[in-house]
PDB file of C-alpha atoms and ligand atoms in Angstrom:
ATOM      1  CA  MET J   1     -15.966 -19.772  -1.639  1.00 58.00           C
ATOM      2  CA  LYS J   2     -14.890 -22.165   1.184  1.00 61.00           C
ATOM      3  CA  LYS J   3     -14.850 -20.698   5.065  1.00 63.00           C
ATOM      4  CA  MET J   4     -12.046 -20.799   7.116  1.00 59.00           C
ATOM      5  CA  GLU J   5     -12.380 -22.647  10.320  1.00 58.00           C
ATOM      6  CA  PHE J   6      -9.908 -22.161  13.373  1.00 57.00           C
ATOM      7  CA  ALA J   7     -10.787 -22.839  16.502  1.00 54.00           C
ATOM      8  CA  LYS J   8     -14.054 -24.951  16.626  1.00 57.00           C
ATOM      9  CA  GLU J   9     -15.076 -24.652  20.209  1.00 52.00           C
ATOM     10  CA  PRO J  10     -18.774 -24.852  20.479  1.00 64.00           C
ATOM     11  CA  LYS J  11     -18.639 -24.060  24.297  1.00 71.00           C
ATOM     12  CA  GLY J  12     -15.785 -21.842  24.512  1.00 81.00           C
ATOM     13  CA  PHE J  13     -15.509 -18.170  24.584  1.00 87.00           C
ATOM     14  CA  PHE J  14     -13.021 -15.246  25.851  1.00 91.00           C
ATOM     15  CA  LEU J  15     -13.973 -13.227  28.842  1.00 92.00           C
ATOM     16  CA  ARG J  16     -12.404  -9.626  29.448  1.00 96.00           C
ATOM     17  CA  VAL J  17     -11.966  -9.683  33.097  1.00 96.00           C
ATOM     18  CA  LYS J  18     -10.894  -6.824  35.437  1.00 97.00           C
ATOM     19  CA  CYS J  19      -8.775  -7.873  38.416  1.00 97.00           C
ATOM     20  CA  SER J  20      -9.892  -6.844  41.660  1.00 94.00           C
ATOM     21  CA  GLY J  21      -6.156  -6.612  42.719  1.00 94.00           C
ATOM     22  CA  CYS J  22      -4.419  -4.207  40.562  1.00 97.00           C
ATOM     23  CA  GLY J  23      -7.403  -3.212  38.097  1.00 97.00           C
ATOM     24  CA  SER J  24      -5.563  -4.562  34.917  1.00 97.00           C
ATOM     25  CA  GLU J  25      -7.865  -6.162  31.971  1.00 97.00           C
ATOM     26  CA  GLN J  26      -7.020  -9.174  30.826  1.00 95.00           C
ATOM     27  CA  ASN J  27      -8.816 -12.082  28.394  1.00 95.00           C
ATOM     28  CA  ILE J  28      -9.417 -15.377  29.668  1.00 92.00           C
ATOM     29  CA  PHE J  29     -10.873 -18.265  27.887  1.00 88.00           C
ATOM     30  CA  SER J  30     -14.324 -19.512  29.438  1.00 85.00           C
ATOM     31  CA  SER J  31     -12.862 -23.316  29.031  1.00 80.00           C
ATOM     32  CA  ALA J  32      -9.364 -22.790  30.590  1.00 78.00           C
ATOM     33  CA  SER J  33      -8.213 -26.234  31.907  1.00 82.00           C
ATOM     34  CA  ARG J  34      -5.659 -24.541  34.509  1.00 87.00           C
ATOM     35  CA  THR J  35      -5.955 -21.455  37.052  1.00 93.00           C
ATOM     36  CA  VAL J  36      -5.554 -18.078  35.775  1.00 93.00           C
ATOM     37  CA  LYS J  37      -3.527 -15.660  37.385  1.00 96.00           C
ATOM     38  CA  CYS J  38      -3.054 -11.750  36.702  1.00 97.00           C
ATOM     39  CA  LEU J  39      -0.201 -11.063  34.972  1.00 96.00           C
ATOM     40  CA  SER J  40       0.441  -7.883  36.906  1.00 97.00           C
ATOM     41  CA  CYS J  41       0.041  -8.976  40.434  1.00 98.00           C
ATOM     42  CA  ASN J  42      -0.705 -12.495  40.513  1.00 97.00           C
ATOM     43  CA  GLN J  43      -4.014 -12.665  41.872  1.00 96.00           C
ATOM     44  CA  VAL J  44      -6.182 -15.663  40.833  1.00 96.00           C
ATOM     45  CA  LEU J  45      -8.664 -14.407  38.367  1.00 95.00           C
ATOM     46  CA  ALA J  46     -10.299 -17.774  37.547  1.00 94.00           C
ATOM     47  CA  GLU J  47      -9.975 -21.151  38.897  1.00 92.00           C
ATOM     48  CA  SER J  48     -10.379 -24.361  37.158  1.00 85.00           C
ATOM     49  CA  GLY J  49     -13.605 -26.315  37.266  1.00 79.00           C
ATOM     50  CA  ALA J  50     -15.660 -29.475  36.630  1.00 77.00           C
ATOM     51  CA  SER J  51     -16.587 -28.227  33.190  1.00 75.00           C
ATOM     52  CA  LYS J  52     -16.006 -24.719  33.192  1.00 76.00           C
ATOM     53  CA  ILE J  53     -13.772 -22.187  34.966  1.00 85.00           C
ATOM     54  CA  LYS J  54     -14.945 -20.203  38.258  1.00 90.00           C
ATOM     55  CA  LEU J  55     -14.717 -16.773  38.031  1.00 91.00           C
ATOM     56  CA  LYS J  56     -12.801 -14.785  40.665  1.00 93.00           C
ATOM     57  CA  ALA J  57     -12.806 -11.241  39.006  1.00 94.00           C
ATOM     58  CA  LYS J  58     -15.486  -8.962  37.389  1.00 95.00           C
ATOM     59  CA  VAL J  59     -16.164  -9.901  34.176  1.00 94.00           C
ATOM     60  CA  LEU J  60     -16.427  -6.732  31.939  1.00 96.00           C
ATOM     61  CA  LYS J  61     -17.865  -8.829  28.513  1.00 95.00           C
ATOM     62  CA  SER J  62     -17.601 -12.134  26.821  1.00 92.00           C
ATOM     63  CA  PHE J  63     -16.717 -12.664  23.344  1.00 91.00           C
TER      64      PHE J  63
HETATM   65 ZN1   ZN B 101      -3.776  -8.038  39.357  1.00 74.45          ZN
END
């Protein structure tokens, strides 16, 4: 049986972060190419960097 392959992203993974401003949790992609802001309070959670994002929020877990 052939295995389904969706996202072939060897360097990508998701991060569960907690906003330090309002405390809401959000999933962000580790190789996001642009700034990620909190959906609730608009605080910057991560900024895009050269090869990977720079996190500004607390990481709860990665998956
Ligand atoms: Zn927030």
